[in-house]
Coordinates of C-alpha atoms in Angstrom, one line a residue:
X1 CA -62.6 -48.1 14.9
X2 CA -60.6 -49.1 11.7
X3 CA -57.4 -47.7 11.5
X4 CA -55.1 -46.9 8.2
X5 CA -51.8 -45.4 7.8
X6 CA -50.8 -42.6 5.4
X7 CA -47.4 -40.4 4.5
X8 CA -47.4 -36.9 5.4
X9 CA -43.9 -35.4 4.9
X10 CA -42.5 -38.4 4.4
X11 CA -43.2 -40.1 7.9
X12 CA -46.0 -42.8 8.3
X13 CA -49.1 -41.6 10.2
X14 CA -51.8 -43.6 11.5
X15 CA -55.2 -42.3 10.7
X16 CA -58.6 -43.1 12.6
X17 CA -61.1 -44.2 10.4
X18 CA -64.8 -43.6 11.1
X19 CA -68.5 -44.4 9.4
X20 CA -69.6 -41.3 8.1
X21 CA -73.3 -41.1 8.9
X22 CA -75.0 -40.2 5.7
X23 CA -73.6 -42.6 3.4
X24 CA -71.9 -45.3 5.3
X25 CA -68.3 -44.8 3.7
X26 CA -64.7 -45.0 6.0
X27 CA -63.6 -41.2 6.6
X28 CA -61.1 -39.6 8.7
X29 CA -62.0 -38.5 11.9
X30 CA -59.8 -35.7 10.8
X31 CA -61.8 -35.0 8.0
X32 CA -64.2 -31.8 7.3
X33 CA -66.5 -33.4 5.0
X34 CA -67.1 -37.1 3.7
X35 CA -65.0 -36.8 0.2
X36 CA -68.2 -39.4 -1.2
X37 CA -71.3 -37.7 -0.1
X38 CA -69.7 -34.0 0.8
X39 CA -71.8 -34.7 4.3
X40 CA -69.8 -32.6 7.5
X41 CA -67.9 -35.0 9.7
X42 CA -67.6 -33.0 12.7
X43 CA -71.7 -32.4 12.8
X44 CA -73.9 -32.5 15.6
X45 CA -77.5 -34.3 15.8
X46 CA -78.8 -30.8 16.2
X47 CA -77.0 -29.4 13.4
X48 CA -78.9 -28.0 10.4
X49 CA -77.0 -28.9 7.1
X50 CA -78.0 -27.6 4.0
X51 CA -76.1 -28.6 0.6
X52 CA -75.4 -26.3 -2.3
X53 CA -74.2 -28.1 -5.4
X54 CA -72.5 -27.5 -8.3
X55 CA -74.4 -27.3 -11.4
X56 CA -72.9 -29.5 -14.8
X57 CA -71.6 -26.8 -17.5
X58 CA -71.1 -24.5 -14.5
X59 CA -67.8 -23.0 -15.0
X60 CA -67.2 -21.3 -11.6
X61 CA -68.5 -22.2 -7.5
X62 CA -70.2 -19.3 -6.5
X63 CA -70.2 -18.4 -2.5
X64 CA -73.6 -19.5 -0.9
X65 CA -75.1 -18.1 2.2
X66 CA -77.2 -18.7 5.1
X67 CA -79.3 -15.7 6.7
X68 CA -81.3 -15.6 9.9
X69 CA -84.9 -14.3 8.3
X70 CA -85.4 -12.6 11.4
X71 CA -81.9 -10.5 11.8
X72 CA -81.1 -10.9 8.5
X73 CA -77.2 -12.0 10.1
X74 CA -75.3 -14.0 8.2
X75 CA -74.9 -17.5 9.8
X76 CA -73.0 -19.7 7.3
X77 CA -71.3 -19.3 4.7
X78 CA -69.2 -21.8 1.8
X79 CA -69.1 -22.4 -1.8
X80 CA -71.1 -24.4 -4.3
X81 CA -69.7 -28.2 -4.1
X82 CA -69.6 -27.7 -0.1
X83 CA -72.5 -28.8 2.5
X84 CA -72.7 -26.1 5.4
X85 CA -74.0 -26.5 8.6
X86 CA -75.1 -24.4 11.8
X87 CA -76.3 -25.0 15.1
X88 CA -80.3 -24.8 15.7
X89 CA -81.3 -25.5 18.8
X90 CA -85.2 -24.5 18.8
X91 CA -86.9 -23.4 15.5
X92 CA -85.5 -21.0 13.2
X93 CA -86.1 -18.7 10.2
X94 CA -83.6 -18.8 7.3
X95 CA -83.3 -18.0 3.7
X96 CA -80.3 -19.1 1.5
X97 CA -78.5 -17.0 -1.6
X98 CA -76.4 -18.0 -3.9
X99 CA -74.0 -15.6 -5.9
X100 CA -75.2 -15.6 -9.9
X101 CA -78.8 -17.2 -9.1
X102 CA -82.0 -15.4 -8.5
X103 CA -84.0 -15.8 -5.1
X104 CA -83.5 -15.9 -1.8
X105 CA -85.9 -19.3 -0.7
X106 CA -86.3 -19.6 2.6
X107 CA -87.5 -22.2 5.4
X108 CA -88.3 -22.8 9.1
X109 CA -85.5 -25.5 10.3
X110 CA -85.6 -27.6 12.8
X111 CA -82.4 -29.5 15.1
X112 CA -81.5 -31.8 12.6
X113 CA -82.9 -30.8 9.2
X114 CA -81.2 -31.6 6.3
X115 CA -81.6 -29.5 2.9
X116 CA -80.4 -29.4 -0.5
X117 CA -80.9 -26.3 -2.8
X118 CA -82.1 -27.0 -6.4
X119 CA -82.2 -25.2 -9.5
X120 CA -84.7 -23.8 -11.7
X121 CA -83.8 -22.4 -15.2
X122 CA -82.6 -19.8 -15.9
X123 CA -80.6 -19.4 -12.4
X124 CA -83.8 -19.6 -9.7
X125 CA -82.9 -21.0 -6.9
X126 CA -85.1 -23.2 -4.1
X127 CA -84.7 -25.0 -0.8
X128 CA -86.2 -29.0 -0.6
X129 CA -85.9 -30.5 3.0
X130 CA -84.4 -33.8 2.3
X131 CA -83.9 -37.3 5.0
X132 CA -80.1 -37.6 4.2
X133 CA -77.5 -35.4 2.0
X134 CA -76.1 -38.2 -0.6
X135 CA -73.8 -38.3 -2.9
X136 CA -71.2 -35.7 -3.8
X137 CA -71.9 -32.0 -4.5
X138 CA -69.0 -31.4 -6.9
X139 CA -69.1 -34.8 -8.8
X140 CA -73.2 -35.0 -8.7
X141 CA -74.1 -31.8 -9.7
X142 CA -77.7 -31.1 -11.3
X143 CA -77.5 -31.4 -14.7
X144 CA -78.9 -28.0 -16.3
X145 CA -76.5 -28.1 -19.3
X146 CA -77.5 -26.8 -22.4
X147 CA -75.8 -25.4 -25.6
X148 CA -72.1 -25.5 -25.8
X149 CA -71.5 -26.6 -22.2
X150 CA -73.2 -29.9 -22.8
X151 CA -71.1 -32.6 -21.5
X152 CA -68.4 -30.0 -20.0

């Protein structure tokens, strides 16, 4: 393990510094989320992560959501910029909705599956299955600008 030391409050503190697994950068062990590729640090192999970004010109992060097709329960929840993840241990049936967009795609996951939800004009939204969540969700987000909030 690499090793670096920060202030908090004034006093030195020595943080652990691990690979994260998506992109390869240092992180905290502390850490949530990779701040390069958004990816959750504290994930399991059978974790399913799916990764709602912001769109460019987008002017607020709506809350995302994760349903069980089956029970239609609720079983994550975040905001657009954030990757969520859940446990899945066998095969399961999901759909995702974002707040402002139109559709509810859905997907049989597996352990492990990684997914990123894209965006089709005019606010439709749809699940692709993806081998690794890169880059960062705020700073990377689809660009679906158009009109006055091109370039914003």
């Amino acid at each position: 393990n690499t090793y670096d030391i920060i202030k908090v409050d004034g006093r030195n503190v020595v943080m652990a510094l691990i690979k994260c697994e998506d992109c390869g950068k240092d992180v905290s062990d502390k850490a949530a989320s990779c701040p390069n590729c958004g990816a959750p640090i504290a994930s399991k192999k059978d974790d399913v992560m799916i990764r709602f970004p912001v769109w460019k010109g987008q002017m607020f992060n709506n809350k995302c959501y994760v349903y069980n097709s089956d029970t239609n329960e609720e079983i994550a929840c975040g905001k657009q910029g954030e990757t969520v993840y859940f446990k899945c241990n066998e095969p399961m049936n999901i759909y995702v909705v974002v707040k402002g967009s139109f559709g509810k795609p859905g997907a049989t996951v597996n352990p492990g599956d990684r997914y990123d939800v894209g965006y089709r004009g005019f606010g439709k939204i749809y699940l692709s299955k993806v081998d690794t969540i890169s880059g960062n969700a705020n700073s990377d987000g689809l660009d679906v600008s158009v009109g006055v909030f091109k370039g914003f």
